[in-house]
C-alpha positions as a LaTeX table, in Angstrom:
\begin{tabular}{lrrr}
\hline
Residue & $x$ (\AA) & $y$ (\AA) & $z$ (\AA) \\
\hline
Unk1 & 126.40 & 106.03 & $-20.26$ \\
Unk2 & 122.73 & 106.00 & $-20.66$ \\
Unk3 & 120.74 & 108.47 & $-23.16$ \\
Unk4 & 119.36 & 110.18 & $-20.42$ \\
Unk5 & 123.42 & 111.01 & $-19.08$ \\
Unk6 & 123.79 & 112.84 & $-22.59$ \\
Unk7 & 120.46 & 114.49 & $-22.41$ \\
Unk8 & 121.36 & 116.04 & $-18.87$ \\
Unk9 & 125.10 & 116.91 & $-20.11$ \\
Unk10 & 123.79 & 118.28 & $-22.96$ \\
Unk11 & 121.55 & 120.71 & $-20.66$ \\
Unk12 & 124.17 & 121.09 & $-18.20$ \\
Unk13 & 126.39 & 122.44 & $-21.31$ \\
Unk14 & 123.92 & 124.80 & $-22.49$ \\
Unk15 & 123.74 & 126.41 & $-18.73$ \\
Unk16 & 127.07 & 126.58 & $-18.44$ \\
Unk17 & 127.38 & 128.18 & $-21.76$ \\
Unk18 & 124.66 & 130.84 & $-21.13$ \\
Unk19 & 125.88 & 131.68 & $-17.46$ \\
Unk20 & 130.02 & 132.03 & $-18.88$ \\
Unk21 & 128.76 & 133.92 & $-21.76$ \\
Unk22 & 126.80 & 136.52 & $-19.71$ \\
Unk23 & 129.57 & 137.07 & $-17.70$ \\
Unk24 & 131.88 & 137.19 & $-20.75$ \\
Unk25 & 130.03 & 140.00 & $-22.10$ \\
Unk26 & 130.97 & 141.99 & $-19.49$ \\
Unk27 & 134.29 & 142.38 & $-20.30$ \\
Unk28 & 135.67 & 144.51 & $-22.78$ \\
Unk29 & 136.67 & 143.00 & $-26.39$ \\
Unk30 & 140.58 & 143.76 & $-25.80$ \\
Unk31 & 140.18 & 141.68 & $-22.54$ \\
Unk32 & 138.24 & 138.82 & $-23.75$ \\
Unk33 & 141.20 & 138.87 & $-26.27$ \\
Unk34 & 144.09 & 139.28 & $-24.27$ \\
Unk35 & 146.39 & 136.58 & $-24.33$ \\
Unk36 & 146.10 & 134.83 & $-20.82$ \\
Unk37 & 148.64 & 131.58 & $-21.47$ \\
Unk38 & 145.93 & 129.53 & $-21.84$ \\
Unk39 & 146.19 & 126.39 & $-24.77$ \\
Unk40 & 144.27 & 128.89 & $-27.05$ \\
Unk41 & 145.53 & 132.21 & $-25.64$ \\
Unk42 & 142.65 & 133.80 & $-24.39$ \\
Unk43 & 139.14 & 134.11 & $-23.44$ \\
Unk44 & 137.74 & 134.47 & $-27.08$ \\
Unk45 & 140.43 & 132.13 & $-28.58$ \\
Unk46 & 139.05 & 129.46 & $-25.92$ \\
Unk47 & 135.49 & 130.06 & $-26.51$ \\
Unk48 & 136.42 & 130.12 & $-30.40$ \\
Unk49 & 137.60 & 126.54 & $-30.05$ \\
Unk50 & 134.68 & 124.97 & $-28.12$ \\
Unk51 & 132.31 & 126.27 & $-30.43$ \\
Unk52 & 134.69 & 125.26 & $-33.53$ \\
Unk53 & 135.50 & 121.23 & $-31.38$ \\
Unk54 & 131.57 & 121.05 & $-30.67$ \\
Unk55 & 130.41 & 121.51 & $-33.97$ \\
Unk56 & 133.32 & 118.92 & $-35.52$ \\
Unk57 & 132.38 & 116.30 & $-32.95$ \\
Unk58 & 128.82 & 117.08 & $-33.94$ \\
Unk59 & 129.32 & 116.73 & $-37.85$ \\
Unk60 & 130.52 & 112.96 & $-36.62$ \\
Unk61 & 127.79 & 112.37 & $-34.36$ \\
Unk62 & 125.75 & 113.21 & $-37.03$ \\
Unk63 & 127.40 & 111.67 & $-40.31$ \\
Unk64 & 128.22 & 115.27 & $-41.62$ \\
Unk65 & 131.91 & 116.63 & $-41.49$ \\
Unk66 & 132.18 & 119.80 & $-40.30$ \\
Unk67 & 135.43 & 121.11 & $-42.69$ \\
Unk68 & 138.27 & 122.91 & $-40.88$ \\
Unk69 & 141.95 & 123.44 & $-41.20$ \\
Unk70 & 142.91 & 123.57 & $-37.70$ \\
Unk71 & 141.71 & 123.62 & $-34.05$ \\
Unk72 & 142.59 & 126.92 & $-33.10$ \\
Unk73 & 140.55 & 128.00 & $-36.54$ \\
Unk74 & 138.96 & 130.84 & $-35.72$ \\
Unk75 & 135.20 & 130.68 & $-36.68$ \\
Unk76 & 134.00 & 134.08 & $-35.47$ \\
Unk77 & 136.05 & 137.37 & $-34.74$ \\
Unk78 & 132.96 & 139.49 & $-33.22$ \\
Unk79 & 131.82 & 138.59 & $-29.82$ \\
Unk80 & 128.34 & 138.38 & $-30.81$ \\
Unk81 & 128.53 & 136.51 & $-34.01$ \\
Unk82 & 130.19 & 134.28 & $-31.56$ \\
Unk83 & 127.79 & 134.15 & $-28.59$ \\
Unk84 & 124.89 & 133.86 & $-31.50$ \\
Unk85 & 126.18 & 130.31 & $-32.89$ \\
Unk86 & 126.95 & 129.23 & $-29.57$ \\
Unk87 & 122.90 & 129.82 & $-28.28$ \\
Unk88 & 122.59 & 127.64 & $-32.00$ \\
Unk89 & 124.82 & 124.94 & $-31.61$ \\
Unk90 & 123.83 & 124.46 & $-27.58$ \\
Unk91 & 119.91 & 124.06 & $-29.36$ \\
Unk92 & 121.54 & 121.43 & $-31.70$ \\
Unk93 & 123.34 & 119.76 & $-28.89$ \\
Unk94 & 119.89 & 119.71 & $-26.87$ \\
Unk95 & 118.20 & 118.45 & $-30.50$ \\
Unk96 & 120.99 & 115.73 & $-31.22$ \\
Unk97 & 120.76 & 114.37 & $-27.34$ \\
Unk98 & 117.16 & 114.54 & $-27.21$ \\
Unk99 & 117.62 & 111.81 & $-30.16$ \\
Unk100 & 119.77 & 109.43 & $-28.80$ \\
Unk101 & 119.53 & 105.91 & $-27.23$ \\
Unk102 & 121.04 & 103.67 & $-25.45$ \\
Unk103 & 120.90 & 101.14 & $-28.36$ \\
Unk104 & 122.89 & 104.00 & $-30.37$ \\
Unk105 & 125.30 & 104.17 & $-27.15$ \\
Unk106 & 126.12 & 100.92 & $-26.94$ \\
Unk107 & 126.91 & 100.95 & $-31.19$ \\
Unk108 & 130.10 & 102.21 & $-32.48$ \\
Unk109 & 131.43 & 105.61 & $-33.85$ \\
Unk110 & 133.63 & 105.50 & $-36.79$ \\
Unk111 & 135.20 & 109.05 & $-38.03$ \\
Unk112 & 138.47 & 110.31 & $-39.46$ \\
Unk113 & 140.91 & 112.38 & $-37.13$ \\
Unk114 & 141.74 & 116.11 & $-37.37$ \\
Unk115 & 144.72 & 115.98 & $-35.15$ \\
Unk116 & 145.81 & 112.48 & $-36.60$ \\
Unk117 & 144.63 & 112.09 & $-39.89$ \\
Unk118 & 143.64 & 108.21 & $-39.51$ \\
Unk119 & 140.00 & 106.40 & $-39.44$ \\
Unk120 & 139.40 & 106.21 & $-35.57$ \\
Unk121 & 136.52 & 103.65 & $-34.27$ \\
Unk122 & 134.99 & 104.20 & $-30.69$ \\
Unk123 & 132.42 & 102.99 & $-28.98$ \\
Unk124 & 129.70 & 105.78 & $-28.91$ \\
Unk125 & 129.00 & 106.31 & $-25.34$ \\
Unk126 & 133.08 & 106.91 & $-25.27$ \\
Unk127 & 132.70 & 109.51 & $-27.48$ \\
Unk128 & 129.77 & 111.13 & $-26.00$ \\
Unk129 & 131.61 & 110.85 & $-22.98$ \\
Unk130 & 135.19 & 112.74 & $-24.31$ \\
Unk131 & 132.77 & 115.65 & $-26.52$ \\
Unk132 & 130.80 & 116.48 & $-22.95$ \\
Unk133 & 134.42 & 116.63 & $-20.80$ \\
Unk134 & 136.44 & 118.42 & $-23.47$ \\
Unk135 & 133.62 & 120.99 & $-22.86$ \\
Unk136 & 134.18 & 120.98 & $-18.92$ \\
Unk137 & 137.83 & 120.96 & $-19.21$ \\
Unk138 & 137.97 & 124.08 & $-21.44$ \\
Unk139 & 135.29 & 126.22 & $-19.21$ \\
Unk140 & 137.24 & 125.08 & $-16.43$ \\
Unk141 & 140.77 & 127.39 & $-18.03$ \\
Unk142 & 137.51 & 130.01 & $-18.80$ \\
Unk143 & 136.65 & 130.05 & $-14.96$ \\
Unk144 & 140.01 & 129.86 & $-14.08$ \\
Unk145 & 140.32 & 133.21 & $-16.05$ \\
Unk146 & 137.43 & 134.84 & $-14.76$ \\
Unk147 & 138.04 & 134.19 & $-11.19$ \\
Unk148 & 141.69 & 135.42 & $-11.70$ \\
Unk149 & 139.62 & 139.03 & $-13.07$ \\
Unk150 & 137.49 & 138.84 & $-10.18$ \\
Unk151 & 134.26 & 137.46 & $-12.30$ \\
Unk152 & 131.36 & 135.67 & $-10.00$ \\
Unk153 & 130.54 & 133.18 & $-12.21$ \\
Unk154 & 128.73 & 131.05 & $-9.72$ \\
Unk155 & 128.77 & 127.37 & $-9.03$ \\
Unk156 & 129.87 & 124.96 & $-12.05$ \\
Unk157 & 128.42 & 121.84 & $-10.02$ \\
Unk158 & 126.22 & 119.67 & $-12.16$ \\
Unk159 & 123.89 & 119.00 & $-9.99$ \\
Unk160 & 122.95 & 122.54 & $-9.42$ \\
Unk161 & 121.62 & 122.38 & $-12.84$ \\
Unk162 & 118.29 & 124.16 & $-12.52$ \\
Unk163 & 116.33 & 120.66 & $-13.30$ \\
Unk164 & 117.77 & 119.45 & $-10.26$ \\
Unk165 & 117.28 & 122.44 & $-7.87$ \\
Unk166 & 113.87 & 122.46 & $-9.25$ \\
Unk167 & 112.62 & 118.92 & $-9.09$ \\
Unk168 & 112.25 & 118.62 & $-12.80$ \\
Unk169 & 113.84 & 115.47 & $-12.85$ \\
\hline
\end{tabular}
């Protein structure tokens, strides 16, 4: 992975974020809450989690541990609180990525496991790598939702990221 990969992913995750979200707020609170068998139950539940996973894999990007008890914590019970520290933490993604390098890539990531309390070490492009597809994986259960409700949420190909379509890159 190059720094330039994490700067597009990062972009990629903000327009992802901002296009599920919209259609998200369409829905009623009971059915963004609904329990839809999904790993964390429902709509909310799985939005709760990739805010709450994005900001603990951020607090080890950035040397700052972002406390929780568990990954199905939930950080935000309104919608909007919700959808507000997403827009935040998708500008701190963009902020973080826009610092990278390839140098810090290549380095190492050292950081103490939620899930398995233990000091894991990974190289850093590795764990760019797993923080950007843990993010695709979840919205994929979210789409799978929304298409299942009869949501258009458009295409979820990267490279219809607007920078593309546009010739910004």
């Amino acid at each position: 992975m190059k720094a330039q990969q994490a700067r597009t992913l990062a972009s990629y995750n903000r327009w992802m974020n901002e296009r599920l979200y919209a259609i998200c707020d369409e829905l009623s609170d009971e059915e963004r809450k609904k329990d839809r068998g999904v790993f964390f139950r429902s709509i909310h539940g799985t939005l709760n989690h990739l805010l709450l996973s994005d900001k603990i894999w951020l607090g080890r990007f950035e040397g700052e541990a972002f406390a929780v008890t568990r990954l199905d914590q939930e950080l935000f019970e309104d919608f909007r609180e919700l959808q507000s520290e997403r827009e935040n933490t998708d500008l701190r993604i963009d902020n973080w990525s826009a610092q990278l390098t390839d140098e810090i890539l290549s380095g190492d990531l050292v950081y103490t496991s939620i899930v398995n309390p233990g000091l894991r070490r990974y190289v850093y492009w590795v764990a760019v790598t797993h923080f950007f597809n843990h993010q695709t994986h979840h919205r994929g259960q979210l789409t799978a939702i929304l298409s299942q409700l009869g949501k258009d949420y458009g295409t979820t190909d990267l490279i219809w990221l607007p920078e593309f379509t546009t010739g910004q890159y």
